[in-house]
Amino acid sequence: MRSRLPATMRNAAQWTRRFARTAPGVIGAVGAALALLALIAGLVSANAQSAKISRHDTALAHTEPLANAAQRLYVALSTADAAASTAYLSGGVESHEVRTRYENALTDAAAALAEATTGASDTRTREILGKISAELPTYTGYVEDARANNRQGLPVGSAYLRQASALMQGSILKNAGELQTIRLNQLHGDQDAITGLPLWASGLLVLLLAACGAGSWVLLRRTNRWVNAGVVTAAGLTVLALLWILATTIAASEAIDTGATARFEKLAQARILAQQARTEETLQLITRGNLDASEQRFAASSDQLRADLTGLLRADSPASKAFSGWQDGHRKEVAAYLSNNYRGAVDQSIKADGTGSAAQFTALDEALKAELERTRQEVRDDVNTAGNALTLSPIGTLALLLAATAAIVIGVWPRLKEFL
């Protein structure tokens, strides 16, 4: 039994080699190879298109909301810092409006932090969120100490407020900024995956076309027939599948590459710059020192904000008008301070109506917020449109290549039967 089995196997191998050199062996091998390649190409293409749809779903349900939460967190923290400084300048018991603005900012920050924490899947993101969660109570504690001392007319309150702002600007906002960068990069990654050409699928389809050409040449030499209808049909179906993939890729790219994501990022940065400049504007009055260094920081933020607004919005837009009004109010504030009219400078800074800096800044912030929300919806609409372009592509490409597989079998089988 042991001696006969190797001999049988050797005989089978020899027969297989001899058969492979015959016409039916070559024709069968060509048909099997083409059919198998068409089947693999269909499965890979369908899987690649399905993966793009999955990334589309992830972007809408997970990545984009988390990127927006990170942006909201940064803005809310900046708003809280600016509102705390404005409240301190009010002296004694601050107005209900200013206090509400501060509390609402903290509420928004807590909500955004909770949403961001829910979606934290990597170690670095969890570390960042942990630091923010740990430092935020310390910040609010400093603010409340400043508020309590301010009500009693004790100047030490300004030291508490400067300490709170230093913690916010030096640590909390830096971590929030890093979180925002991480989330936006993840959104870009999903968008690139949706719009990218599936290289493996495209390569296999091109390989299948080349294989159909080579297989036709082999069949011509073995059967003396110029055209094999099944192989030609399979090649045509492969071309259709390749064109479908290219068309959906182009459509998805055009849907997403509208600049809405870049505009969203710039608007978020503009709103953050505005909050930073507002904080600087109020802190310089709280400090009551030389304004040179503070004015340089304010001017740097304002100049960058002006450049961003010029590139994003029309000159007659509500945000642009509010920015101009705010800058005019700031100049009046600085002029009053330099002329030793401290009370006039404070009034100009915290006045919540007319041409007051607080009123103009609030108008600017609300206008930027509205633009940001509108642009965010554009980003989601663009991703959704890209997903719509991909909807039928997995089933469609798989069906075309299954049909190509069947066409190859149907086309090669009659030629093979002629020799059997």
Coordinates of C-alpha atoms in Angstrom, one line a residue:
M1 CA 0.0 0.0 0.0
R2 CA 2.9 2.3 0.9
S3 CA 4.7 1.6 -2.3
R4 CA 1.7 1.9 -4.6
L5 CA 0.5 5.3 -3.3
P6 CA 3.7 7.3 -4.3
A7 CA 3.6 5.6 -7.7
T8 CA 0.0 6.6 -8.2
M9 CA 0.7 10.1 -7.3
R10 CA 3.7 10.2 -9.7
N11 CA 1.5 8.9 -12.5
A12 CA -1.2 11.5 -11.8
A13 CA 1.4 14.3 -11.8
Q14 CA 2.8 13.1 -15.1
W15 CA -0.6 12.8 -16.6
T16 CA -1.4 16.4 -15.4
R17 CA 1.8 17.7 -17.0
R18 CA 1.1 16.0 -20.3
F19 CA -2.5 17.2 -20.3
A20 CA -1.5 20.8 -19.6
R21 CA 0.6 20.8 -22.7
T22 CA -2.3 19.7 -24.9
A23 CA -4.8 22.1 -26.5
P24 CA -7.7 21.2 -24.1
G25 CA -5.4 21.5 -21.1
V26 CA -4.2 25.0 -22.2
I27 CA -7.8 26.1 -23.0
G28 CA -9.1 24.9 -19.7
A29 CA -6.3 26.5 -17.8
V30 CA -6.9 29.9 -19.6
G31 CA -10.6 29.7 -18.9
A32 CA -10.1 28.7 -15.2
A33 CA -7.5 31.4 -14.7
L34 CA -9.6 34.2 -16.3
A35 CA -12.7 33.1 -14.4
L36 CA -10.9 33.0 -11.1
L37 CA -9.3 36.4 -11.6
A38 CA -12.6 37.9 -12.6
L39 CA -14.2 36.5 -9.4
I40 CA -11.4 37.8 -7.2
A41 CA -11.5 41.2 -8.9
G42 CA -15.3 41.4 -8.3
L43 CA -14.9 40.5 -4.6
V44 CA -12.1 42.9 -4.1
S45 CA -13.8 45.8 -5.9
A46 CA -17.1 45.3 -4.0
N47 CA -15.2 45.2 -0.7
A48 CA -13.3 48.3 -1.6
Q49 CA -16.4 50.2 -2.5
S50 CA -18.2 48.9 0.6
A51 CA -15.3 50.1 2.7
K52 CA -15.7 53.6 1.3
I53 CA -19.4 53.6 2.2
S54 CA -18.5 52.5 5.7
R55 CA -16.0 55.4 6.0
H56 CA -18.8 57.7 4.8
D57 CA -21.1 56.4 7.6
T58 CA -18.3 56.8 10.1
A59 CA -17.6 60.3 9.1
L60 CA -21.3 61.4 9.5
A61 CA -22.0 59.5 12.7
H62 CA -18.7 59.7 14.5
T63 CA -15.8 61.6 13.1
E64 CA -17.5 64.9 12.1
P65 CA -19.6 65.2 15.3
L66 CA -16.4 64.6 17.4
A67 CA -14.5 67.2 15.3
N68 CA -17.3 69.6 15.9
A69 CA -17.4 68.8 19.6
A70 CA -13.6 69.5 19.8
Q71 CA -14.2 72.9 18.1
R72 CA -17.1 73.7 20.5
L73 CA -15.0 72.7 23.5
Y74 CA -12.2 75.1 22.5
V75 CA -14.5 78.0 21.7
A76 CA -16.6 77.4 24.9
L77 CA -13.4 77.5 27.1
S78 CA -12.2 80.6 25.3
T79 CA -15.6 82.2 25.8
A80 CA -15.6 81.4 29.5
D81 CA -12.2 83.0 29.9
A82 CA -13.3 86.1 28.1
A83 CA -16.6 86.3 30.0
A84 CA -14.8 85.8 33.4
S85 CA -12.6 88.8 32.7
T86 CA -15.5 90.9 31.5
A87 CA -17.4 90.0 34.7
Y88 CA -14.5 91.0 36.9
L89 CA -14.3 94.4 35.2
S90 CA -17.9 95.0 36.0
G91 CA -16.8 95.4 39.7
G92 CA -18.8 94.1 42.7
V93 CA -21.8 92.1 41.5
E94 CA -21.6 91.6 37.7
S95 CA -24.6 92.0 35.5
H96 CA -26.9 89.0 35.0
E97 CA -26.1 89.0 31.3
V98 CA -22.3 88.7 31.8
R99 CA -22.7 86.0 34.5
T100 CA -25.1 84.0 32.3
R101 CA -22.6 84.2 29.4
Y102 CA -19.9 82.8 31.6
E103 CA -22.1 80.0 33.0
N104 CA -23.5 79.1 29.6
A105 CA -19.9 78.9 28.2
L106 CA -19.0 76.4 31.0
T107 CA -22.1 74.4 30.4
D108 CA -21.3 74.2 26.6
A109 CA -17.7 73.2 27.5
A110 CA -19.0 70.5 29.8
A111 CA -21.4 69.1 27.2
A112 CA -18.6 69.2 24.5
L113 CA -16.2 67.6 26.9
A114 CA -18.7 64.8 27.6
E115 CA -19.3 64.2 23.9
A116 CA -15.6 64.2 23.2
T117 CA -14.9 61.8 26.0
T118 CA -17.5 59.3 24.8
G119 CA -15.8 59.1 21.4
A120 CA -12.2 58.9 22.8
S121 CA -10.7 55.7 21.5
D122 CA -7.0 56.4 21.4
T123 CA -4.6 56.9 24.4
R124 CA -3.5 60.4 23.5
T125 CA -7.0 61.7 23.2
R126 CA -7.9 60.2 26.6
E127 CA -4.9 61.8 28.1
I128 CA -5.8 65.2 26.7
L129 CA -9.4 64.9 27.9
G130 CA -8.2 63.7 31.3
K131 CA -6.0 66.8 31.7
I132 CA -8.8 69.2 30.7
S133 CA -11.2 67.5 33.1
A134 CA -8.7 67.7 35.9
E135 CA -7.8 71.4 35.3
L136 CA -11.2 72.9 34.6
P137 CA -12.4 72.7 38.2
T138 CA -9.2 74.4 39.3
Y139 CA -9.8 77.2 36.8
T140 CA -13.4 77.7 37.9
G141 CA -12.1 77.8 41.5
Y142 CA -9.7 80.6 40.7
V143 CA -12.5 82.5 39.0
E144 CA -14.8 82.2 42.0
D145 CA -12.0 83.3 44.3
A146 CA -11.4 86.3 42.1
R147 CA -15.2 87.0 42.1
A148 CA -15.5 86.8 45.9
N149 CA -12.6 89.2 46.4
N150 CA -13.8 91.5 43.8
R151 CA -17.2 91.8 45.5
Q152 CA -15.4 92.8 48.7
G153 CA -13.2 95.4 46.8
L154 CA -10.0 93.5 47.5
P155 CA -7.4 93.9 44.8
V156 CA -6.0 90.4 45.3
G157 CA -8.9 89.2 43.2
S158 CA -7.1 90.4 40.0
A159 CA -4.2 88.0 40.9
Y160 CA -6.6 85.1 41.1
L161 CA -8.1 86.0 37.8
R162 CA -4.7 86.3 36.1
Q163 CA -3.8 82.9 37.5
A164 CA -7.1 81.5 36.2
S165 CA -6.4 83.0 32.7
A166 CA -2.8 81.8 32.7
L167 CA -4.0 78.2 33.5
M168 CA -6.6 78.5 30.7
Q169 CA -4.3 80.0 28.1
G170 CA -1.2 78.1 29.1
S171 CA -2.6 74.6 29.5
I172 CA -6.3 74.0 29.1
L173 CA -6.6 75.7 25.7
K174 CA -3.4 74.1 24.4
N175 CA -4.8 70.7 25.2
A176 CA -8.1 71.6 23.6
G177 CA -6.3 72.9 20.5
E178 CA -4.4 69.6 20.2
L179 CA -7.6 67.7 20.6
Q180 CA -9.2 69.8 17.8
T181 CA -6.2 69.0 15.5
I182 CA -6.5 65.3 16.2
R183 CA -10.2 65.3 15.4
L184 CA -9.9 67.4 12.3
N185 CA -7.1 65.1 11.0
Q186 CA -9.4 62.1 11.6
L187 CA -12.1 63.8 9.6
H188 CA -9.6 64.5 6.8
G189 CA -8.6 60.8 6.9
D190 CA -12.2 59.7 6.4
Q191 CA -12.7 62.2 3.6
D192 CA -9.5 61.0 1.9
A193 CA -10.7 57.4 2.2
I194 CA -14.0 58.3 0.6
T195 CA -12.5 60.2 -2.3
G196 CA -9.4 58.0 -2.9
L197 CA -9.1 55.6 -5.8
P198 CA -9.2 52.0 -4.6
L199 CA -5.8 51.0 -6.0
W200 CA -6.0 47.2 -5.4
A201 CA -9.4 47.0 -7.1
S202 CA -8.4 49.2 -10.0
G203 CA -5.1 47.3 -10.4
L204 CA -6.9 43.9 -10.4
L205 CA -9.4 45.2 -13.1
V206 CA -6.5 46.4 -15.3
L207 CA -4.8 43.1 -14.7
L208 CA -8.0 41.3 -15.7
L209 CA -8.2 43.3 -18.9
A210 CA -4.6 42.4 -19.7
A211 CA -5.3 38.8 -18.9
C212 CA -8.3 38.8 -21.2
G213 CA -6.1 40.1 -24.0
A214 CA -3.4 37.5 -23.4
G215 CA -6.0 34.8 -23.0
S216 CA -7.6 35.7 -26.3
W217 CA -4.3 35.4 -28.0
V218 CA -3.7 32.0 -26.5
L219 CA -7.2 30.8 -27.6
L220 CA -6.6 32.2 -31.1
R221 CA -3.5 30.0 -31.4
R222 CA -5.2 26.9 -30.0
T223 CA -8.6 27.2 -31.7
N224 CA -7.9 29.3 -34.8
R225 CA -10.9 31.5 -34.0
W226 CA -10.2 35.2 -34.0
V227 CA -12.8 36.2 -31.3
N228 CA -14.0 34.4 -28.3
A229 CA -17.3 36.0 -27.5
G230 CA -17.2 35.1 -23.8
V231 CA -13.8 36.6 -23.2
V232 CA -14.6 39.7 -25.2
T233 CA -17.8 40.2 -23.2
A234 CA -15.9 39.7 -20.0
A235 CA -13.4 42.4 -21.1
G236 CA -16.3 44.8 -21.8
L237 CA -17.9 44.1 -18.5
T238 CA -14.5 44.7 -16.8
V239 CA -14.2 48.0 -18.6
L240 CA -17.7 49.0 -17.3
A241 CA -16.8 48.1 -13.8
L242 CA -13.5 50.1 -14.0
L243 CA -15.4 53.1 -15.4
W244 CA -18.0 52.8 -12.7
I245 CA -15.3 52.9 -10.0
L246 CA -13.6 55.8 -11.6
A247 CA -16.9 57.7 -12.0
T248 CA -17.9 57.2 -8.4
T249 CA -14.5 58.2 -7.2
I250 CA -14.6 61.4 -9.3
A251 CA -18.2 62.2 -8.1
A252 CA -17.2 61.7 -4.5
S253 CA -14.1 63.8 -4.9
E254 CA -16.1 66.6 -6.4
A255 CA -18.7 66.4 -3.7
I256 CA -16.2 66.7 -0.9
D257 CA -13.5 68.9 -2.4
T258 CA -15.7 72.0 -2.2
G259 CA -13.5 73.8 0.4
A260 CA -16.2 73.5 3.1
T261 CA -14.0 71.6 5.5
A262 CA -11.2 74.1 5.1
R263 CA -13.6 77.0 5.5
F264 CA -15.0 75.3 8.7
E265 CA -11.5 75.1 10.1
K266 CA -10.7 78.7 9.3
L267 CA -14.0 80.0 10.8
A268 CA -13.3 78.0 14.0
Q269 CA -9.9 79.5 14.2
A270 CA -11.3 83.0 13.6
R271 CA -13.7 82.6 16.4
I272 CA -11.0 81.4 18.7
L273 CA -8.7 84.3 17.7
A274 CA -11.6 86.7 18.5
Q275 CA -12.0 85.1 22.0
Q276 CA -8.3 85.3 22.7
A277 CA -8.2 89.0 21.6
R278 CA -11.2 89.8 23.8
T279 CA -9.6 88.1 26.8
E280 CA -6.4 90.1 26.2
E281 CA -8.5 93.3 25.9
T282 CA -10.1 92.8 29.3
L283 CA -7.0 91.5 31.1
Q284 CA -5.0 94.6 30.2
L285 CA -7.6 96.7 32.1
I286 CA -7.6 94.3 35.1
T287 CA -3.7 94.4 35.2
R288 CA -3.6 98.2 35.1
G289 CA -0.1 98.3 33.9
N290 CA 1.8 99.3 30.8
L291 CA -0.2 98.3 27.7
D292 CA 2.7 97.9 25.2
A293 CA 3.1 94.1 25.5
S294 CA -0.6 93.5 25.8
E295 CA -1.4 95.7 22.8
Q296 CA 1.2 93.7 20.7
R297 CA -0.6 90.5 21.6
F298 CA -4.0 92.0 20.9
A299 CA -2.8 93.4 17.6
A300 CA -1.3 90.1 16.5
S301 CA -4.6 88.3 17.1
S302 CA -6.6 91.1 15.5
D303 CA -4.4 91.2 12.4
Q304 CA -4.7 87.5 11.9
L305 CA -8.5 87.7 12.5
R306 CA -8.8 90.5 10.0
A307 CA -6.9 88.5 7.4
D308 CA -9.1 85.5 8.0
L309 CA -12.3 87.4 7.8
T310 CA -11.2 89.1 4.5
G311 CA -10.6 85.7 3.0
L312 CA -13.8 84.1 4.3
L313 CA -16.5 86.8 4.3
R314 CA -17.6 89.8 2.3
A315 CA -16.7 93.2 3.6
D316 CA -20.3 94.0 4.2
S317 CA -21.1 90.8 6.1
P318 CA -22.4 91.1 9.7
A319 CA -19.1 89.6 11.1
S320 CA -16.9 92.0 9.2
K321 CA -19.0 95.0 10.3
A322 CA -19.0 93.9 13.9
F323 CA -15.2 93.4 13.8
S324 CA -14.7 96.9 12.5
G325 CA -17.0 98.2 15.3
W326 CA -15.1 96.2 17.9
Q327 CA -11.7 97.6 16.7
D328 CA -13.1 101.1 16.8
G329 CA -14.3 100.5 20.4
H330 CA -11.0 99.1 21.4
R331 CA -9.2 102.2 20.2
K332 CA -11.5 104.4 22.2
E333 CA -10.9 102.2 25.2
V334 CA -7.1 102.4 24.9
A335 CA -7.3 106.2 24.4
A336 CA -9.4 106.6 27.5
Y337 CA -6.9 104.4 29.5
L338 CA -3.9 106.4 28.3
S339 CA -5.6 109.6 29.2
N340 CA -6.0 108.3 32.8
N341 CA -9.7 107.8 32.4
Y342 CA -9.8 104.3 33.7
R343 CA -13.5 104.3 34.5
G344 CA -14.2 105.4 30.9
A345 CA -12.0 102.7 29.5
V346 CA -13.8 100.1 31.6
D347 CA -17.2 101.4 30.6
Q348 CA -16.2 101.3 27.0
S349 CA -15.0 97.7 27.4
I350 CA -18.0 96.2 29.2
K351 CA -20.8 98.3 27.7
A352 CA -23.2 95.8 26.2
D353 CA -25.1 98.2 23.9
G354 CA -24.4 100.7 21.1
T355 CA -20.7 101.0 20.2
G356 CA -19.4 99.4 23.4
S357 CA -16.7 96.8 22.9
A358 CA -18.7 94.1 24.6
A359 CA -21.7 94.7 22.3
Q360 CA -19.6 94.7 19.1
F361 CA -17.7 91.7 20.2
T362 CA -20.9 89.8 21.0
A363 CA -22.2 90.7 17.5
L364 CA -19.0 89.4 16.0
D365 CA -19.1 86.2 17.9
E366 CA -22.7 85.5 17.1
A367 CA -22.1 86.2 13.4
L368 CA -19.1 83.8 13.4
K369 CA -21.1 81.2 15.2
A370 CA -23.9 81.4 12.6
E371 CA -21.3 81.1 9.7
L372 CA -19.7 78.2 11.5
E373 CA -23.0 76.3 11.9
R374 CA -23.9 76.9 8.3
T375 CA -20.5 75.7 7.0
R376 CA -20.7 72.6 9.2
Q377 CA -23.9 71.7 7.6
E378 CA -22.2 72.1 4.2
V379 CA -19.5 69.7 5.3
R380 CA -22.1 67.1 6.3
D381 CA -24.0 67.7 3.1
D382 CA -20.9 67.2 1.0
V383 CA -20.0 63.9 2.8
N384 CA -23.6 62.7 2.4
T385 CA -23.5 63.6 -1.4
A386 CA -20.3 61.6 -1.8
G387 CA -21.9 58.7 0.0
N388 CA -24.9 58.8 -2.4
A389 CA -22.6 58.6 -5.3
L390 CA -21.1 55.3 -3.9
T391 CA -24.4 53.7 -2.9
L392 CA -24.8 51.1 -5.7
S393 CA -21.2 50.6 -6.6
P394 CA -20.4 47.6 -4.4
I395 CA -23.4 45.6 -5.8
G396 CA -22.9 47.0 -9.3
T397 CA -19.2 46.1 -9.6
L398 CA -19.7 42.7 -8.1
A399 CA -22.6 41.9 -10.5
L400 CA -20.6 43.1 -13.5
L401 CA -17.7 40.9 -12.6
L402 CA -19.8 37.9 -11.7
A403 CA -21.3 38.3 -15.1
A404 CA -17.8 38.5 -16.6
T405 CA -16.9 35.3 -14.8
A406 CA -20.0 33.6 -16.2
A407 CA -19.2 35.0 -19.7
I408 CA -15.7 33.5 -19.6
V409 CA -17.0 30.1 -18.6
I410 CA -19.7 30.2 -21.3
G411 CA -17.3 31.4 -23.9
V412 CA -14.5 28.9 -23.2
W413 CA -16.5 25.7 -22.5
P414 CA -17.7 25.2 -26.1
R415 CA -14.0 25.4 -27.3
L416 CA -13.0 23.0 -24.6
K417 CA -15.7 20.5 -25.6
E418 CA -14.4 20.4 -29.2
F419 CA -11.3 18.5 -27.9
L420 CA -13.0 16.3 -25.4

